[in-house]
PDB file of C-alpha atoms and ligand atoms in Angstrom:
ATOM      1  CA  UNK I   1     -46.001  -9.673  82.955  1.00 94.00           C
ATOM      2  CA  UNK I   2     -49.201  -8.434  84.653  1.00 96.00           C
ATOM      3  CA  UNK I   3     -51.382 -10.479  86.998  1.00 97.00           C
ATOM      4  CA  UNK I   4     -53.846 -11.522  84.296  1.00 96.00           C
ATOM      5  CA  UNK I   5     -51.065 -12.801  82.000  1.00 95.00           C
ATOM      6  CA  UNK I   6     -49.496 -14.557  84.974  1.00 97.00           C
ATOM      7  CA  UNK I   7     -52.882 -16.179  85.638  1.00 97.00           C
ATOM      8  CA  UNK I   8     -52.996 -17.427  82.038  1.00 96.00           C
ATOM      9  CA  UNK I   9     -49.411 -18.655  82.260  1.00 97.00           C
ATOM     10  CA  UNK I  10     -50.181 -20.591  85.453  1.00 98.00           C
ATOM     11  CA  UNK I  11     -53.300 -22.064  83.830  1.00 98.00           C
ATOM     12  CA  UNK I  12     -51.007 -23.391  81.088  1.00 97.00           C
ATOM     13  CA  UNK I  13     -48.557 -24.704  83.719  1.00 98.00           C
ATOM     14  CA  UNK I  14     -51.412 -26.427  85.581  1.00 98.00           C
ATOM     15  CA  UNK I  15     -52.683 -28.128  82.436  1.00 98.00           C
ATOM     16  CA  UNK I  16     -49.177 -29.344  81.542  1.00 98.00           C
ATOM     17  CA  UNK I  17     -48.533 -30.590  85.092  1.00 98.00           C
ATOM     18  CA  UNK I  18     -51.753 -32.620  84.961  1.00 98.00           C
ATOM     19  CA  UNK I  19     -50.521 -34.115  81.677  1.00 98.00           C
ATOM     20  CA  UNK I  20     -47.167 -34.944  83.328  1.00 98.00           C
ATOM     21  CA  UNK I  21     -48.764 -37.390  85.786  1.00 98.00           C
ATOM     22  CA  UNK I  22     -47.537 -40.588  84.040  1.00 97.00           C
ATOM     23  CA  UNK I  23     -43.864 -39.574  83.967  1.00 97.00           C
ATOM     24  CA  UNK I  24     -43.923 -38.321  87.579  1.00 97.00           C
ATOM     25  CA  UNK I  25     -45.638 -41.542  88.662  1.00 97.00           C
ATOM     26  CA  UNK I  26     -42.971 -43.587  86.888  1.00 96.00           C
ATOM     27  CA  UNK I  27     -40.109 -41.865  88.714  1.00 95.00           C
ATOM     28  CA  UNK I  28     -41.817 -41.997  92.123  1.00 94.00           C
ATOM     29  CA  UNK I  29     -42.409 -45.716  91.556  1.00 93.00           C
ATOM     30  CA  UNK I  30     -38.637 -46.113  91.136  1.00 92.00           C
ATOM     31  CA  UNK I  31     -37.588 -44.483  94.431  1.00 90.00           C
ATOM     32  CA  UNK I  32     -40.751 -43.538  96.350  1.00 87.00           C
ATOM     33  CA  UNK I  33     -44.225 -44.959  96.840  1.00 89.00           C
ATOM     34  CA  UNK I  34     -45.528 -44.069  93.397  1.00 92.00           C
ATOM     35  CA  UNK I  35     -48.043 -41.404  94.408  1.00 93.00           C
ATOM     36  CA  UNK I  36     -46.195 -38.216  93.451  1.00 95.00           C
ATOM     37  CA  UNK I  37     -47.739 -37.964  89.976  1.00 96.00           C
ATOM     38  CA  UNK I  38     -51.244 -38.509  91.342  1.00 96.00           C
ATOM     39  CA  UNK I  39     -50.693 -35.891  94.043  1.00 97.00           C
ATOM     40  CA  UNK I  40     -49.431 -33.285  91.603  1.00 98.00           C
ATOM     41  CA  UNK I  41     -52.253 -34.126  89.203  1.00 98.00           C
ATOM     42  CA  UNK I  42     -54.831 -33.628  91.950  1.00 98.00           C
ATOM     43  CA  UNK I  43     -53.315 -30.316  93.072  1.00 98.00           C
ATOM     44  CA  UNK I  44     -52.897 -28.859  89.611  1.00 98.00           C
ATOM     45  CA  UNK I  45     -56.363 -30.009  88.519  1.00 98.00           C
ATOM     46  CA  UNK I  46     -57.750 -27.895  91.340  1.00 98.00           C
ATOM     47  CA  UNK I  47     -55.460 -25.023  90.310  1.00 98.00           C
ATOM     48  CA  UNK I  48     -56.628 -25.382  86.686  1.00 98.00           C
ATOM     49  CA  UNK I  49     -60.260 -25.217  87.817  1.00 98.00           C
ATOM     50  CA  UNK I  50     -59.526 -22.066  89.806  1.00 98.00           C
ATOM     51  CA  UNK I  51     -57.686 -20.413  86.916  1.00 97.00           C
ATOM     52  CA  UNK I  52     -60.187 -21.452  84.241  1.00 95.00           C
ATOM     53  CA  UNK I  53     -62.884 -19.675  86.246  1.00 95.00           C
ATOM     54  CA  UNK I  54     -63.480 -15.925  86.203  1.00 94.00           C
ATOM     55  CA  UNK I  55     -61.246 -15.540  89.291  1.00 96.00           C
ATOM     56  CA  UNK I  56     -59.578 -12.145  89.023  1.00 95.00           C
ATOM     57  CA  UNK I  57     -56.278 -11.992  90.932  1.00 97.00           C
ATOM     58  CA  UNK I  58     -55.733  -8.657  92.670  1.00 97.00           C
ATOM     59  CA  UNK I  59     -52.012  -8.854  92.006  1.00 98.00           C
ATOM     60  CA  UNK I  60     -49.276 -11.393  91.239  1.00 98.00           C
ATOM     61  CA  UNK I  61     -48.600 -12.130  94.906  1.00 98.00           C
ATOM     62  CA  UNK I  62     -52.264 -12.880  95.650  1.00 98.00           C
ATOM     63  CA  UNK I  63     -52.440 -15.120  92.556  1.00 98.00           C
ATOM     64  CA  UNK I  64     -49.459 -17.221  93.663  1.00 98.00           C
ATOM     65  CA  UNK I  65     -50.712 -17.313  97.270  1.00 98.00           C
ATOM     66  CA  UNK I  66     -54.070 -18.640  96.119  1.00 98.00           C
ATOM     67  CA  UNK I  67     -52.371 -21.293  93.953  1.00 98.00           C
ATOM     68  CA  UNK I  68     -50.332 -22.424  96.983  1.00 98.00           C
ATOM     69  CA  UNK I  69     -53.396 -22.569  99.234  1.00 98.00           C
ATOM     70  CA  UNK I  70     -55.290 -24.560  96.601  1.00 98.00           C
ATOM     71  CA  UNK I  71     -52.443 -27.084  96.315  1.00 98.00           C
ATOM     72  CA  UNK I  72     -52.110 -27.418 100.059  1.00 97.00           C
ATOM     73  CA  UNK I  73     -55.837 -27.994 100.479  1.00 96.00           C
ATOM     74  CA  UNK I  74     -56.135 -30.632  97.757  1.00 97.00           C
ATOM     75  CA  UNK I  75     -52.874 -32.597  97.517  1.00 95.00           C
ATOM     76  CA  UNK I  76     -51.871 -34.143 100.818  1.00 85.00           C
ATOM     77  CA  UNK I  77     -48.610 -36.102 101.149  1.00 85.00           C
ATOM     78  CA  UNK I  78     -45.174 -34.566 101.600  1.00 90.00           C
ATOM     79  CA  UNK I  79     -45.402 -32.748  98.301  1.00 92.00           C
ATOM     80  CA  UNK I  80     -48.750 -31.081  99.143  1.00 94.00           C
ATOM     81  CA  UNK I  81     -47.098 -29.363 102.087  1.00 96.00           C
ATOM     82  CA  UNK I  82     -43.831 -28.769 100.227  1.00 97.00           C
ATOM     83  CA  UNK I  83     -45.183 -27.338  96.954  1.00 98.00           C
ATOM     84  CA  UNK I  84     -48.004 -25.533  98.764  1.00 98.00           C
ATOM     85  CA  UNK I  85     -45.377 -23.923 100.984  1.00 98.00           C
ATOM     86  CA  UNK I  86     -43.209 -23.031  97.991  1.00 98.00           C
ATOM     87  CA  UNK I  87     -46.045 -21.027  96.428  1.00 98.00           C
ATOM     88  CA  UNK I  88     -47.352 -19.537  99.676  1.00 98.00           C
ATOM     89  CA  UNK I  89     -43.989 -18.461 101.123  1.00 98.00           C
ATOM     90  CA  UNK I  90     -42.799 -17.278  97.720  1.00 98.00           C
ATOM     91  CA  UNK I  91     -45.976 -15.214  97.267  1.00 98.00           C
ATOM     92  CA  UNK I  92     -45.587 -13.602 100.691  1.00 98.00           C
ATOM     93  CA  UNK I  93     -42.048 -12.516  99.791  1.00 98.00           C
ATOM     94  CA  UNK I  94     -43.374 -10.488  96.820  1.00 98.00           C
ATOM     95  CA  UNK I  95     -46.346  -8.978  98.654  1.00 98.00           C
ATOM     96  CA  UNK I  96     -48.124  -6.327  96.574  1.00 98.00           C
ATOM     97  CA  UNK I  97     -46.240  -7.125  93.328  1.00 98.00           C
ATOM     98  CA  UNK I  98     -48.328  -6.113  90.325  1.00 97.00           C
ATOM     99  CA  UNK I  99     -45.808  -7.397  87.759  1.00 97.00           C
ATOM    100  CA  UNK I 100     -44.037 -10.725  87.455  1.00 97.00           C
ATOM    101  CA  UNK I 101     -40.568 -10.027  86.063  1.00 97.00           C
ATOM    102  CA  UNK I 102     -37.133 -11.578  86.523  1.00 98.00           C
ATOM    103  CA  UNK I 103     -36.528  -9.805  89.842  1.00 98.00           C
ATOM    104  CA  UNK I 104     -39.909 -10.741  91.341  1.00 98.00           C
ATOM    105  CA  UNK I 105     -39.609 -14.333  90.072  1.00 98.00           C
ATOM    106  CA  UNK I 106     -36.177 -14.568  91.699  1.00 98.00           C
ATOM    107  CA  UNK I 107     -37.491 -13.172  95.007  1.00 98.00           C
ATOM    108  CA  UNK I 108     -40.496 -15.517  94.798  1.00 98.00           C
ATOM    109  CA  UNK I 109     -38.278 -18.582  94.273  1.00 98.00           C
ATOM    110  CA  UNK I 110     -35.861 -17.572  97.049  1.00 98.00           C
ATOM    111  CA  UNK I 111     -38.724 -16.883  99.481  1.00 98.00           C
ATOM    112  CA  UNK I 112     -40.320 -20.187  98.521  1.00 98.00           C
ATOM    113  CA  UNK I 113     -37.028 -22.013  99.108  1.00 98.00           C
ATOM    114  CA  UNK I 114     -36.742 -20.496 102.588  1.00 98.00           C
ATOM    115  CA  UNK I 115     -40.293 -21.626 103.355  1.00 98.00           C
ATOM    116  CA  UNK I 116     -39.496 -25.171 102.181  1.00 98.00           C
ATOM    117  CA  UNK I 117     -36.354 -25.212 104.350  1.00 98.00           C
ATOM    118  CA  UNK I 118     -38.370 -24.090 107.384  1.00 98.00           C
ATOM    119  CA  UNK I 119     -41.213 -26.498 106.728  1.00 96.00           C
ATOM    120  CA  UNK I 120     -39.397 -29.698 105.761  1.00 95.00           C
ATOM    121  CA  UNK I 121     -35.910 -29.386 107.243  1.00 95.00           C
ATOM    122  CA  UNK I 122     -34.179 -30.862 104.181  1.00 95.00           C
ATOM    123  CA  UNK I 123     -31.086 -29.268 102.682  1.00 96.00           C
ATOM    124  CA  UNK I 124     -29.348 -29.209  99.289  1.00 98.00           C
ATOM    125  CA  UNK I 125     -27.899 -32.639  98.428  1.00 96.00           C
ATOM    126  CA  UNK I 126     -30.682 -34.572 100.202  1.00 95.00           C
ATOM    127  CA  UNK I 127     -32.195 -35.565  96.814  1.00 95.00           C
ATOM    128  CA  UNK I 128     -35.403 -33.524  96.954  1.00 96.00           C
ATOM    129  CA  UNK I 129     -37.115 -30.762  94.973  1.00 98.00           C
ATOM    130  CA  UNK I 130     -34.758 -28.411  96.848  1.00 98.00           C
ATOM    131  CA  UNK I 131     -31.941 -29.482  94.507  1.00 98.00           C
ATOM    132  CA  UNK I 132     -33.827 -28.185  91.463  1.00 98.00           C
ATOM    133  CA  UNK I 133     -35.127 -25.111  93.302  1.00 98.00           C
ATOM    134  CA  UNK I 134     -31.708 -24.015  94.633  1.00 98.00           C
ATOM    135  CA  UNK I 135     -30.248 -24.260  91.112  1.00 98.00           C
ATOM    136  CA  UNK I 136     -33.098 -22.093  89.779  1.00 98.00           C
ATOM    137  CA  UNK I 137     -32.735 -19.519  92.578  1.00 98.00           C
ATOM    138  CA  UNK I 138     -28.982 -19.214  92.052  1.00 98.00           C
ATOM    139  CA  UNK I 139     -29.347 -18.816  88.289  1.00 98.00           C
ATOM    140  CA  UNK I 140     -32.159 -16.273  88.626  1.00 98.00           C
ATOM    141  CA  UNK I 141     -30.034 -14.152  90.961  1.00 98.00           C
ATOM    142  CA  UNK I 142     -27.284 -13.930  88.326  1.00 98.00           C
ATOM    143  CA  UNK I 143     -29.587 -12.766  85.557  1.00 97.00           C
ATOM    144  CA  UNK I 144     -31.336  -9.597  84.514  1.00 95.00           C
ATOM    145  CA  UNK I 145     -33.570  -8.823  81.569  1.00 93.00           C
ATOM    146  CA  UNK I 146     -37.107  -9.787  80.626  1.00 95.00           C
ATOM    147  CA  UNK I 147     -38.657 -13.118  81.628  1.00 96.00           C
ATOM    148  CA  UNK I 148     -38.483 -14.138  77.984  1.00 95.00           C
ATOM    149  CA  UNK I 149     -34.720 -13.673  78.149  1.00 95.00           C
ATOM    150  CA  UNK I 150     -34.126 -15.300  81.526  1.00 97.00           C
ATOM    151  CA  UNK I 151     -36.696 -18.112  81.937  1.00 98.00           C
ATOM    152  CA  UNK I 152     -34.948 -20.442  79.449  1.00 98.00           C
ATOM    153  CA  UNK I 153     -31.755 -20.370  81.543  1.00 98.00           C
ATOM    154  CA  UNK I 154     -33.637 -20.589  84.861  1.00 98.00           C
ATOM    155  CA  UNK I 155     -35.613 -23.630  83.651  1.00 98.00           C
ATOM    156  CA  UNK I 156     -32.430 -25.198  82.302  1.00 98.00           C
ATOM    157  CA  UNK I 157     -30.650 -24.710  85.633  1.00 98.00           C
ATOM    158  CA  UNK I 158     -33.527 -26.491  87.390  1.00 98.00           C
ATOM    159  CA  UNK I 159     -33.301 -29.362  84.879  1.00 98.00           C
ATOM    160  CA  UNK I 160     -29.572 -29.649  85.630  1.00 98.00           C
ATOM    161  CA  UNK I 161     -30.526 -29.757  89.318  1.00 98.00           C
ATOM    162  CA  UNK I 162     -32.741 -32.766  88.526  1.00 98.00           C
ATOM    163  CA  UNK I 163     -29.846 -34.455  86.705  1.00 98.00           C
ATOM    164  CA  UNK I 164     -27.639 -33.889  89.758  1.00 98.00           C
ATOM    165  CA  UNK I 165     -30.137 -35.734  92.006  1.00 97.00           C
ATOM    166  CA  UNK I 166     -29.289 -38.959  90.134  1.00 96.00           C
ATOM    167  CA  UNK I 167     -25.905 -38.966  91.887  1.00 95.00           C
ATOM    168  CA  UNK I 168     -27.402 -38.344  95.319  1.00 95.00           C
ATOM    169  CA  UNK I 169     -28.436 -40.825  97.999  1.00 92.00           C
ATOM    170  CA  UNK I 170     -31.820 -39.909  99.464  1.00 87.00           C
ATOM    171  CA  UNK I 171     -31.603 -38.921 103.115  1.00 86.00           C
ATOM    172  CA  UNK I 172     -35.171 -37.688 103.567  1.00 81.00           C
ATOM    173  CA  UNK I 173     -38.717 -38.653 102.606  1.00 79.00           C
ATOM    174  CA  UNK I 174     -39.870 -42.083 101.423  1.00 77.00           C
ATOM    175  CA  UNK I 175     -36.763 -42.659  99.255  1.00 76.00           C
ATOM    176  CA  UNK I 176     -34.614 -42.621 102.409  1.00 80.00           C
ATOM    177  CA  UNK I 177     -35.250 -46.309 103.102  1.00 81.00           C
ATOM    178  CA  UNK I 178     -33.714 -47.190  99.718  1.00 82.00           C
ATOM    179  CA  UNK I 179     -30.339 -45.730 100.665  1.00 80.00           C
ATOM    180  CA  UNK I 180     -27.806 -46.401  97.896  1.00 82.00           C
ATOM    181  CA  UNK I 181     -30.457 -48.028  95.733  1.00 82.00           C
ATOM    182  CA  UNK I 182     -31.822 -44.519  95.109  1.00 82.00           C
ATOM    183  CA  UNK I 183     -28.601 -43.815  93.148  1.00 91.00           C
ATOM    184  CA  UNK I 184     -29.069 -43.446  89.389  1.00 93.00           C
ATOM    185  CA  UNK I 185     -32.698 -42.332  89.696  1.00 95.00           C
ATOM    186  CA  UNK I 186     -33.769 -38.679  89.544  1.00 96.00           C
ATOM    187  CA  UNK I 187     -35.918 -37.315  92.377  1.00 96.00           C
ATOM    188  CA  UNK I 188     -39.568 -36.979  91.275  1.00 96.00           C
ATOM    189  CA  UNK I 189     -40.211 -33.828  93.323  1.00 97.00           C
ATOM    190  CA  UNK I 190     -37.162 -32.166  91.727  1.00 98.00           C
ATOM    191  CA  UNK I 191     -38.587 -33.170  88.371  1.00 98.00           C
ATOM    192  CA  UNK I 192     -41.908 -31.479  89.218  1.00 98.00           C
ATOM    193  CA  UNK I 193     -40.042 -28.330  90.230  1.00 98.00           C
ATOM    194  CA  UNK I 194     -38.144 -28.264  86.940  1.00 98.00           C
ATOM    195  CA  UNK I 195     -41.333 -28.985  84.950  1.00 98.00           C
ATOM    196  CA  UNK I 196     -43.142 -26.038  86.550  1.00 98.00           C
ATOM    197  CA  UNK I 197     -40.336 -23.692  85.458  1.00 98.00           C
ATOM    198  CA  UNK I 198     -40.091 -25.332  82.034  1.00 98.00           C
ATOM    199  CA  UNK I 199     -43.814 -24.823  81.405  1.00 98.00           C
ATOM    200  CA  UNK I 200     -43.582 -21.206  82.590  1.00 98.00           C
ATOM    201  CA  UNK I 201     -40.736 -20.812  80.119  1.00 97.00           C
ATOM    202  CA  UNK I 202     -42.774 -22.360  77.284  1.00 96.00           C
ATOM    203  CA  UNK I 203     -45.634 -19.973  77.934  1.00 96.00           C
ATOM    204  CA  UNK I 204     -43.458 -16.879  78.350  1.00 96.00           C
ATOM    205  CA  UNK I 205     -41.447 -17.560  75.223  1.00 93.00           C
ATOM    206  CA  UNK I 206     -44.560 -18.696  73.335  1.00 85.00           C
ATOM    207  CA  UNK I 207     -43.261 -22.150  72.588  1.00 66.00           C
ATOM    208  CA  UNK I 208     -46.712 -23.361  73.542  1.00 60.00           C
ATOM    209  CA  UNK I 209     -47.557 -26.554  71.695  1.00 49.00           C
ATOM    210  CA  UNK I 210     -50.737 -27.633  73.474  1.00 44.00           C
TER     211      UNK I 210
HETATM  212  P1  ADP X 301     -44.761 -38.623  99.734  1.00 74.61           P
HETATM  213  O1  ADP X 301     -43.307 -38.597 100.060  1.00 74.61           O
HETATM  214  O2  ADP X 301     -45.634 -38.261 100.912  1.00 74.61           O
HETATM  215  O3  ADP X 301     -45.180 -39.885  99.030  1.00 74.61           O
HETATM  216  P2  ADP X 301     -44.786 -37.319  97.166  1.00 74.61           P
HETATM  217  O4  ADP X 301     -44.459 -38.640  96.582  1.00 74.61           O
HETATM  218  O5  ADP X 301     -45.946 -36.607  96.594  1.00 74.61           O
HETATM  219  O6  ADP X 301     -44.988 -37.399  98.737  1.00 74.61           O
HETATM  220  O7  ADP X 301     -43.556 -36.366  97.019  1.00 74.61           O
HETATM  221  C1  ADP X 301     -42.255 -36.822  97.154  1.00 74.61           C
HETATM  222  C2  ADP X 301     -41.307 -35.656  96.855  1.00 74.61           C
HETATM  223  O8  ADP X 301     -41.431 -34.657  97.864  1.00 74.61           O
HETATM  224  C3  ADP X 301     -39.862 -36.073  96.867  1.00 74.61           C
HETATM  225  O9  ADP X 301     -39.481 -36.522  95.572  1.00 74.61           O
HETATM  226  C4  ADP X 301     -39.131 -34.821  97.284  1.00 74.61           C
HETATM  227  O10 ADP X 301     -38.700 -34.046  96.164  1.00 74.61           O
HETATM  228  C5  ADP X 301     -40.179 -34.021  98.023  1.00 74.61           C
HETATM  229  N1  ADP X 301     -39.886 -33.965  99.451  1.00 74.61           N
HETATM  230  C6  ADP X 301     -40.141 -34.904 100.385  1.00 74.61           C
HETATM  231  N2  ADP X 301     -39.732 -34.483 101.607  1.00 74.61           N
HETATM  232  C7  ADP X 301     -39.196 -33.232 101.423  1.00 74.61           C
HETATM  233  C8  ADP X 301     -38.598 -32.246 102.296  1.00 74.61           C
HETATM  234  N3  ADP X 301     -38.469 -32.443 103.609  1.00 74.61           N
HETATM  235  N4  ADP X 301     -38.174 -31.083 101.735  1.00 74.61           N
HETATM  236  C9  ADP X 301     -38.304 -30.873 100.402  1.00 74.61           C
HETATM  237  N5  ADP X 301     -38.860 -31.755  99.548  1.00 74.61           N
HETATM  238  C10 ADP X 301     -39.297 -32.909 100.046  1.00 74.61           C
HETATM  239 MG1   MG X 302     -44.643 -40.528  97.090  1.00 74.61          MG
END
């Protein structure tokens, strides 16, 4: 996938993330402070504006870097820093990439994960977006083939990561104060992570309904 197609894919992702605000809000109301959906909506609205313009990304890395910077500048909250860092660190790990394929996506996700570790200090099992991201990274590293072949499984692995957060007790972020009462609820940031990959998958495999 070239940079222009990746731009169009991310425009689709941004539009779908904006539309996901109510469900993300609902889950952050259960275990957080209820602002996660609004934050993601604000960030991805700004991303959608960028990508609906005549902005011409030089390459895939620059595109993803710009998306991360846009999110960081507009979102605020823990997830502004976390998702902004995911895109920015991931983009830096694929510097100069002119194509987004399974290998570059895998490197992007792994680089983004490392950035999130460095920035936020959380680890797998802490009931955060890391639990969806780690599952996606691990799956992507096992796979080869075109994005159309591999994105369904990568997105599904992330969704399973979200499911797994239901059995975790939050040890970081706003949900931490809930302790065992966070059990049974999925983590909203993990859900956002899985949605991003799911919407990339929809675009890449042309299951676009909107
Ligand atoms: P806030 O916690 O400031 O209200 P949001 O509600 O927008 O921010 O985002 C909460 C989400 O951010 C959580 O569901 C979790 O997935 C993610 N998160 C919070 N802290 C961390 C961290 N240190 N590392 C990774 N993800 C985190
Ligand atoms: Mg919140």
